[in-house]
């Protein structure tokens, strides 16, 4: 009897254990399922986040593209409007300037010539500055730089600036020659002066002055009539301190 009771108790415990074990296994399986679902959900969230970021970048690119198209459309609209104005202006013998205003062909031609003249003057000014600059190295120790008088254009001064163009035309490249005291100085400079570019040197002791005959002056005046016809030397003020200039002219 006692054995039967123990067997019954054992079977009951075994059954209870089996139930508990089954419950534990079910819980373990459920936990594993939840962990798997959590992992899948995490992966899904990461994928969705990456997709959202990608969509954001695409949207930003699209916004930039749209903005560019809007600007391009505005430029095209302005260009079209200007083209229409030009066509309308041409139909009445006029043109449209940069600001979109109608102007006559004559005025535009004058403005263009004025602009070209300004550019030419500026280029001439730059070229003149470059040519007037004369640099050299001392050709010998303790060289006396006063032996080099300078560029002709720097040594002369007009009485009246209105004669500047006439003087430049008459003198030409001679305005950019370099005046020195003697031919010996010239030899030293050419040999050891390390000159940056080729120049014409004018030794003062080699200059021979001459006087223009009066009949030549009168003949010139008769040819140009109402315009000026003067000897070049008359356009410069000379004094004892400007003997170099007087010799050049």
XYZ file of N, CA and C in Angstrom, residues 27-227:
603
model
N 7.397 29.375 -22.426
C 7.833 30.739 -22.107
C 9.153 31.073 -22.802
N 10.057 30.074 -22.801
C 11.348 30.278 -23.457
C 11.152 30.524 -24.952
N 10.251 29.722 -25.535
C 9.957 29.875 -26.960
C 9.345 31.245 -27.248
N 8.445 31.644 -26.324
C 7.811 32.951 -26.487
C 8.845 34.078 -26.375
N 9.776 33.915 -25.420
C 10.833 34.927 -25.249
C 11.697 35.010 -26.502
N 12.047 33.840 -27.040
C 12.851 33.815 -28.254
C 12.106 34.472 -29.420
N 10.776 34.167 -29.474
C 9.970 34.800 -30.524
C 9.957 36.324 -30.371
N 9.824 36.759 -29.120
C 9.789 38.202 -28.864
C 11.137 38.847 -29.202
N 12.218 38.136 -28.848
C 13.544 38.665 -29.173
C 13.748 38.752 -30.689
N 13.264 37.688 -31.371
C 13.370 37.694 -32.830
C 12.553 38.840 -33.426
N 11.338 39.009 -32.898
C 10.478 40.096 -33.382
C 11.115 41.470 -33.099
N 11.731 41.560 -31.889
C 12.386 42.814 -31.520
C 13.543 43.114 -32.469
N 14.317 42.070 -32.787
C 15.441 42.238 -33.702
C 14.943 42.642 -35.094
N 13.870 41.951 -35.543
C 13.304 42.272 -36.849
C 12.756 43.698 -36.867
N 12.113 44.065 -35.745
C 11.562 45.414 -35.653
C 12.679 46.465 -35.678
N 13.777 46.156 -34.969
C 14.916 47.075 -34.949
C 15.499 47.235 -36.349
N 15.644 46.098 -37.043
C 16.162 46.144 -38.410
C 15.231 46.945 -39.308
N 13.927 46.723 -39.101
C 12.942 47.446 -39.903
C 13.013 48.951 -39.638
N 13.184 49.311 -38.348
C 13.295 50.733 -37.985
C 14.538 51.347 -38.622
N 15.658 50.616 -38.577
C 16.894 51.118 -39.173
C 16.735 51.308 -40.680
N 16.077 50.328 -41.320
C 15.848 50.442 -42.758
C 14.943 51.629 -43.073
N 13.891 51.780 -42.249
C 12.970 52.904 -42.471
C 13.673 54.242 -42.249
N 14.544 54.287 -41.222
C 15.291 55.520 -40.947
C 16.210 55.868 -42.112
N 16.903 54.840 -42.626
C 17.790 55.057 -43.770
C 16.992 55.515 -44.988
N 15.804 54.920 -45.166
C 14.950 55.296 -46.295
C 14.477 56.744 -46.150
N 14.110 57.114 -44.913
C 13.663 58.495 -44.656
C 14.791 59.479 -44.953
N 16.020 59.151 -44.498
C 17.170 60.020 -44.764
C 17.417 60.158 -46.262
N 17.286 59.026 -46.957
C 17.486 59.043 -48.401
C 16.440 59.921 -49.087
N 15.185 59.785 -48.616
C 14.099 60.589 -49.184
C 14.312 62.078 -48.893
N 14.838 62.367 -47.689
C 15.120 63.761 -47.336
C 16.160 64.357 -48.276
N 17.224 63.575 -48.546
C 18.270 64.064 -49.442
C 17.725 64.283 -50.852
N 16.901 63.333 -51.293
C 16.297 63.474 -52.616
C 15.402 64.707 -52.676
N 14.680 64.951 -51.574
C 13.783 66.102 -51.512
C 14.580 67.409 -51.558
N 15.704 67.434 -50.835
C 16.549 68.625 -50.842
C 17.112 68.895 -52.241
N 17.549 67.805 -52.903
C 18.042 67.956 -54.270
C 16.944 68.479 -55.187
N 15.739 67.956 -54.978
C 14.606 68.383 -55.796
C 14.305 69.864 -55.566
N 14.392 70.287 -54.295
C 14.162 71.698 -53.986
C 15.184 72.592 -54.685
N 16.472 72.167 -54.631
C 17.522 72.935 -55.296
C 17.298 72.983 -56.803
N 16.888 71.839 -57.346
C 16.633 71.773 -58.782
C 15.489 72.702 -59.168
N 14.436 72.691 -58.339
C 13.284 73.551 -58.614
C 13.694 75.019 -58.531
N 14.504 75.342 -57.500
C 14.974 76.723 -57.342
C 15.797 77.153 -58.554
N 16.658 76.230 -59.037
C 17.460 76.531 -60.214
C 16.594 76.749 -61.442
N 15.559 75.926 -61.577
C 14.648 76.072 -62.708
C 13.903 77.398 -62.639
N 13.535 77.793 -61.415
C 12.827 79.066 -61.242
C 13.732 80.226 -61.657
N 14.999 80.188 -61.204
C 15.954 81.240 -61.578
C 16.186 81.250 -63.087
N 16.325 80.051 -63.653
C 16.532 79.956 -65.096
C 15.330 80.511 -65.850
N 14.141 80.190 -65.349
C 12.925 80.688 -65.983
C 12.857 82.213 -65.908
N 13.289 82.774 -64.767
C 13.284 84.230 -64.609
C 14.280 84.883 -65.565
N 15.462 84.261 -65.702
C 16.452 84.796 -66.647
C 15.915 84.750 -68.074
N 15.273 83.641 -68.402
C 14.693 83.512 -69.740
C 13.604 84.555 -69.967
N 12.826 84.817 -68.910
C 11.745 85.803 -69.037
C 12.317 87.193 -69.294
N 13.381 87.539 -68.538
C 14.020 88.847 -68.717
C 14.635 88.960 -70.110
N 15.308 87.878 -70.548
C 15.926 87.881 -71.876
C 14.871 88.027 -72.966
N 13.739 87.338 -72.780
C 12.651 87.418 -73.757
C 12.088 88.832 -73.812
N 11.915 89.438 -72.641
C 11.383 90.800 -72.587
C 12.333 91.782 -73.266
N 13.656 91.596 -73.025
C 14.645 92.467 -73.656
C 14.650 92.270 -75.171
N 14.509 91.014 -75.598
C 14.467 90.726 -77.034
C 13.253 91.394 -77.682
N 12.123 91.343 -76.985
C 10.914 91.993 -77.513
C 11.120 93.503 -77.651
N 11.781 94.090 -76.625
C 12.047 95.529 -76.677
C 12.968 95.870 -77.844
N 13.972 94.999 -78.069
C 14.901 95.249 -79.165
C 14.197 95.186 -80.513
N 13.324 94.187 -80.659
C 12.579 94.052 -81.911
C 11.697 95.274 -82.127
N 11.018 95.690 -81.045
C 10.145 96.857 -81.144
C 10.945 98.115 -81.465
N 12.137 98.247 -80.852
C 12.969 99.423 -81.093
C 13.501 99.443 -82.519
N 13.940 98.279 -82.999
C 14.466 98.199 -84.359
C 13.408 98.562 -85.395
N 12.160 98.261 -85.071
C 11.076 98.546 -86.014
C 10.879 100.044 -86.217
N 11.384 100.855 -85.273
C 11.266 102.318 -85.408
C 12.645 102.973 -85.517
N 13.657 102.170 -85.890
C 14.982 102.717 -86.118
C 15.769 103.035 -84.876
N 15.517 102.300 -83.789
C 16.244 102.526 -82.549
C 16.780 101.195 -82.039
N 17.554 101.260 -80.936
C 18.067 100.049 -80.305
C 17.816 100.146 -78.813
N 18.032 99.033 -78.111
C 17.838 98.984 -76.663
C 19.200 98.813 -76.004
N 19.505 99.661 -75.004
C 20.788 99.560 -74.322
C 20.741 98.502 -73.228
N 21.829 98.394 -72.450
C 21.919 97.355 -71.420
C 20.849 97.477 -70.351
N 20.407 98.695 -70.087
C 19.386 98.904 -69.053
C 17.982 98.689 -69.581
N 17.858 98.373 -70.877
C 16.541 98.111 -71.441
C 15.846 99.353 -71.976
N 16.581 100.482 -72.011
C 15.990 101.725 -72.497
C 16.267 101.898 -73.991
N 15.298 102.515 -74.671
C 15.484 102.784 -76.093
C 16.438 103.963 -76.304
N 17.370 103.788 -77.214
C 18.266 104.880 -77.591
C 18.447 104.833 -79.103
N 18.813 105.963 -79.677
C 19.025 106.003 -81.120
C 20.322 105.291 -81.479
N 20.387 104.830 -82.712
C 21.600 104.164 -83.184
C 22.790 105.118 -83.127
N 22.538 106.390 -83.396
C 23.605 107.386 -83.366
C 24.176 107.526 -81.960
N 23.276 107.574 -80.956
C 23.730 107.716 -79.572
C 24.514 106.487 -79.138
N 24.017 105.302 -79.515
C 24.735 104.085 -79.135
C 26.118 104.061 -79.775
N 26.207 104.526 -81.022
C 27.495 104.571 -81.709
C 28.443 105.532 -80.995
N 27.906 106.681 -80.576
C 28.721 107.657 -79.852
C 29.189 107.095 -78.512
N 28.271 106.409 -77.810
C 28.635 105.814 -76.519
C 29.701 104.741 -76.692
N 29.550 103.947 -77.762
C 30.524 102.884 -78.024
C 31.899 103.476 -78.336
N 31.904 104.512 -79.156
C 33.175 105.166 -79.489
C 33.812 105.779 -78.250
N 32.969 106.353 -77.391
C 33.472 106.952 -76.158
C 34.099 105.891 -75.262
N 33.411 104.727 -75.169
C 33.939 103.638 -74.342
C 35.263 103.124 -74.894
N 35.326 102.970 -76.224
C 36.562 102.500 -76.862
C 37.689 103.500 -76.636
N 37.355 104.787 -76.762
C 38.356 105.833 -76.537
C 38.885 105.789 -75.112
N 37.968 105.564 -74.153
C 38.390 105.475 -72.754
C 39.338 104.315 -72.520
N 39.029 103.183 -73.150
C 39.888 102.001 -73.017
C 41.259 102.265 -73.639
N 41.260 102.892 -74.811
C 42.526 103.190 -75.483
C 43.378 104.153 -74.656
N 42.718 105.156 -74.058
C 43.448 106.120 -73.223
C 44.057 105.429 -72.013
N 43.267 104.534 -71.390
C 43.763 103.819 -70.213
C 44.939 102.919 -70.583
N 44.823 102.226 -71.734
C 45.926 101.371 -72.189
C 47.179 102.201 -72.463
N 46.965 103.372 -73.088
C 48.104 104.246 -73.370
C 48.752 104.731 -72.082
N 47.910 105.036 -71.082
C 48.440 105.497 -69.799
C 49.284 104.411 -69.141
N 48.780 103.178 -69.178
C 49.518 102.060 -68.585
C 50.832 101.824 -69.328
N 50.752 101.847 -70.671
C 51.962 101.636 -71.469
C 52.987 102.741 -71.227
N 52.477 103.972 -71.087
C 53.376 105.101 -70.848
C 54.092 104.958 -69.518
N 53.329 104.579 -68.477
C 53.939 104.384 -67.159
C 55.032 103.327 -67.218
N 54.751 102.258 -67.972
C 55.721 101.167 -68.075
C 56.983 101.625 -68.797
N 56.784 102.396 -69.856
C 57.926 102.818 -70.664
C 58.732 103.925 -69.992
N 58.058 104.783 -69.210
C 58.760 105.880 -68.551
C 59.664 105.366 -67.435
N 59.310 104.234 -66.851
C 60.119 103.694 -65.752
C 61.446 103.160 -66.306
N 62.555 103.697 -65.810
C 63.883 103.250 -66.242
C 64.686 102.835 -65.014
N 65.031 101.571 -64.966
C 65.808 101.060 -63.837
C 67.110 100.455 -64.351
N 68.125 100.560 -63.529
C 69.424 100.004 -63.911
C 70.237 99.734 -62.650
N 71.236 98.884 -62.798
C 72.158 98.601 -61.693
C 73.395 99.480 -61.864
N 73.998 99.861 -60.749
C 75.225 100.663 -60.834
C 76.281 99.886 -61.612
N 76.757 100.429 -62.726
C 77.725 99.695 -63.555
C 79.122 99.625 -62.955
N 79.382 100.420 -61.917
C 80.687 100.397 -61.258
C 80.528 100.880 -59.818
N 81.449 100.532 -58.933
C 81.352 100.969 -57.535
C 81.298 102.494 -57.432
N 80.479 102.980 -56.492
C 80.358 104.418 -56.229
C 79.945 105.198 -57.474
N 79.105 104.571 -58.283
C 78.644 105.234 -59.509
C 77.778 106.445 -59.152
N 78.039 107.565 -59.780
C 77.277 108.795 -59.552
C 76.003 108.766 -60.403
N 74.871 108.531 -59.743
C 73.612 108.381 -60.476
C 73.112 109.688 -61.102
N 73.693 110.798 -60.710
C 73.292 112.058 -61.343
C 73.760 112.111 -62.800
N 74.620 111.188 -63.182
C 75.073 111.115 -64.572
C 73.950 110.638 -65.488
N 72.960 109.945 -64.894
C 71.782 109.508 -65.646
C 70.665 110.506 -65.360
N 70.290 111.292 -66.347
C 69.319 112.367 -66.141
C 67.881 111.851 -66.075
N 67.585 110.784 -66.815
C 66.245 110.211 -66.778
C 65.611 110.106 -68.150
N 64.353 109.660 -68.162
C 63.599 109.502 -69.406
C 63.153 110.881 -69.893
N 63.192 111.087 -71.202
C 62.836 112.386 -71.778
C 61.466 112.853 -71.298
N 60.484 111.937 -71.276
C 59.122 112.310 -70.877
C 59.065 112.852 -69.456
N 60.022 112.437 -68.614
C 60.069 112.933 -67.236
C 60.810 114.261 -67.124
N 61.618 114.554 -68.115
C 62.475 115.742 -68.033
C 61.833 116.995 -68.621
N 60.775 116.821 -69.394
C 60.143 117.978 -70.028
C 58.801 118.276 -69.378
N 58.418 119.536 -69.445
C 57.142 119.963 -68.876
C 56.498 120.958 -69.829
N 55.270 120.673 -70.235
C 54.583 121.529 -71.189
C 54.095 122.814 -70.542
N 54.080 123.895 -71.327
C 53.460 125.128 -70.853
C 51.946 124.952 -70.753
N 51.400 124.213 -71.711
C 49.949 124.012 -71.762
C 49.661 122.546 -72.081
N 48.910 121.835 -71.224
C 48.621 120.405 -71.440
C 47.905 120.107 -72.750
N 47.265 121.126 -73.344
C 46.510 120.863 -74.577
C 47.429 120.458 -75.737
N 48.744 120.726 -75.580
C 49.683 120.357 -76.635
C 50.255 118.952 -76.445
N 49.773 118.225 -75.430
C 50.351 116.916 -75.094
C 50.290 115.945 -76.263
N 49.117 115.840 -76.894
C 48.964 114.893 -78.005
C 49.866 115.272 -79.170
N 49.939 116.581 -79.450
C 50.786 117.042 -80.554
C 52.249 116.711 -80.298
N 52.695 116.935 -79.057
C 54.089 116.639 -78.706
C 54.367 115.147 -78.820
N 53.426 114.331 -78.314
C 53.620 112.879 -78.370
C 53.664 112.401 -79.811
N 52.828 113.002 -80.670
C 52.813 112.614 -82.080
C 54.116 113.009 -82.770
N 54.573 114.219 -82.465
C 55.794 114.716 -83.109
C 57.040 113.998 -82.602
N 57.093 113.789 -81.290
C 58.288 113.175 -80.697
C 58.293 111.666 -80.853
N 57.104 111.056 -80.827
C 57.019 109.602 -80.969
C 57.775 108.872 -79.873
N 58.499 107.836 -80.265
C 59.249 107.036 -79.299
C 60.388 107.790 -78.642
N 60.731 108.964 -79.193
C 61.810 109.750 -78.607
C 61.521 110.191 -77.189
N 60.240 110.230 -76.817
C 59.880 110.620 -75.452
C 60.383 109.616 -74.423
N 60.668 108.404 -74.866
C 61.055 107.350 -73.932
C 62.550 107.027 -73.994
N 63.296 107.863 -74.703
C 64.748 107.733 -74.684
C 65.279 108.191 -73.325
N 66.455 107.713 -72.966
C 67.046 108.038 -71.668
C 68.223 108.990 -71.866
N 68.183 110.095 -71.139
C 69.221 111.120 -71.258
C 70.333 110.849 -70.245
N 71.574 110.881 -70.719
C 72.749 110.688 -69.854
C 73.739 111.817 -70.123
N 74.750 111.927 -69.277
C 75.671 113.058 -69.431
C 76.647 112.874 -70.586
N 77.234 111.681 -70.689
C 78.249 111.465 -71.725
C 78.088 110.094 -72.369
N 78.766 109.929 -73.502
C 78.759 108.644 -74.193
C 79.431 107.570 -73.347
N 80.417 107.962 -72.534
C 81.109 107.004 -71.670
C 80.135 106.383 -70.670
N 79.241 107.205 -70.125
C 78.213 106.686 -69.208
C 77.326 105.681 -69.928
N 77.008 105.988 -71.177
C 76.182 105.083 -71.966
C 76.840 103.732 -72.150
N 78.138 103.725 -72.418
C 78.867 102.467 -72.586
C 78.827 101.635 -71.307
N 78.995 102.308 -70.167
C 78.969 101.602 -68.880
C 77.598 100.973 -68.633
N 76.547 101.736 -68.902
C 75.188 101.237 -68.663
C 74.862 100.057 -69.572
N 75.237 100.171 -70.831
C 74.936 99.098 -71.778
C 75.695 97.822 -71.442
N 76.899 97.988 -70.905
C 77.740 96.823 -70.624
C 77.435 96.194 -69.270
N 77.248 97.029 -68.236
C 77.118 96.489 -66.882
C 75.900 97.015 -66.113
N 75.024 97.724 -66.790
C 73.886 98.320 -66.080
C 72.703 97.395 -65.877
N 72.786 96.163 -66.434
C 71.704 95.177 -66.281
C 70.344 95.789 -66.647
N 70.266 96.387 -67.814
C 69.033 97.036 -68.264
C 67.944 96.001 -68.509
N 66.718 96.334 -68.106
C 65.603 95.392 -68.227
C 65.143 95.232 -69.672
N 65.254 96.288 -70.460
C 64.840 96.212 -71.863
C 65.704 97.167 -72.683
N 65.598 97.054 -73.976
C 66.413 97.886 -74.857
C 65.933 99.330 -74.810
N 66.842 100.261 -74.668
C 66.505 101.685 -74.653
C 67.525 102.443 -75.493
N 67.119 103.620 -75.926
C 68.040 104.504 -76.641
C 68.595 105.517 -75.653
N 69.915 105.589 -75.558
C 70.576 106.503 -74.630
C 71.028 107.754 -75.384
N 70.760 108.930 -74.807
C 71.118 110.199 -75.446
C 72.170 110.919 -74.607
N 73.437 110.890 -75.012
C 74.479 111.634 -74.276
C 74.335 113.131 -74.557
N 74.276 113.941 -73.517
C 74.111 115.383 -73.698
C 75.291 116.005 -74.446
N 76.473 115.438 -74.251
C 77.647 116.033 -74.905
C 77.707 115.712 -76.400
N 76.754 114.904 -76.871
C 76.724 114.566 -78.293
C 75.578 115.271 -79.023
N 74.736 116.010 -78.276
C 73.589 116.671 -78.896
C 74.036 117.967 -79.563
N 73.671 118.115 -80.823
C 73.983 119.331 -81.569
C 72.684 120.095 -81.798
N 72.572 121.274 -81.219
C 71.350 122.065 -81.359
C 71.333 122.786 -82.692
N 70.133 123.035 -83.188
C 69.978 123.765 -84.445
C 68.716 124.612 -84.369
N 68.646 125.615 -85.197
C 67.501 126.531 -85.204
C 66.699 126.317 -86.479
N 65.382 126.211 -86.323
C 64.517 126.044 -87.491
C 64.432 127.382 -88.224
N 64.705 127.390 -89.504
C 64.619 128.646 -90.257
C 63.223 129.258 -90.159
N 63.175 130.571 -90.106
C 61.898 131.274 -89.965
C 60.957 130.969 -91.122
N 61.509 130.834 -92.322
C 60.669 130.578 -93.489
C 59.949 129.232 -93.372
N 60.616 128.242 -92.719
C 59.989 126.930 -92.519
C 58.815 127.059 -91.552
N 59.012 127.861 -90.494
C 57.939 128.075 -89.520
C 56.749 128.759 -90.187
N 57.020 129.791 -90.976
C 55.947 130.521 -91.650
C 55.221 129.629 -92.649
N 55.994 128.768 -93.317
C 55.379 127.849 -94.279
C 54.429 126.890 -93.564
N 54.849 126.411 -92.410
C 53.995 125.513 -91.632
C 52.712 126.189 -91.204
N 52.813 127.438 -90.762
C 51.624 128.181 -90.341
C 50.659 128.388 -91.499
N 51.202 128.624 -92.682
C 50.338 128.856 -93.842
C 49.613 127.586 -94.270
N 50.223 126.441 -94.001
C 49.610 125.170 -94.394
C 48.449 124.786 -93.485
N 48.619 124.977 -92.180
C 47.573 124.553 -91.238
C 46.570 125.658 -90.955
N 46.894 126.889 -91.353
C 45.996 128.037 -91.241
C 45.533 128.269 -89.810
N 44.276 127.913 -89.500
C 43.721 128.272 -88.184
C 44.286 127.414 -87.061
N 44.946 126.311 -87.398
C 45.505 125.445 -86.368
C 46.902 125.929 -85.968
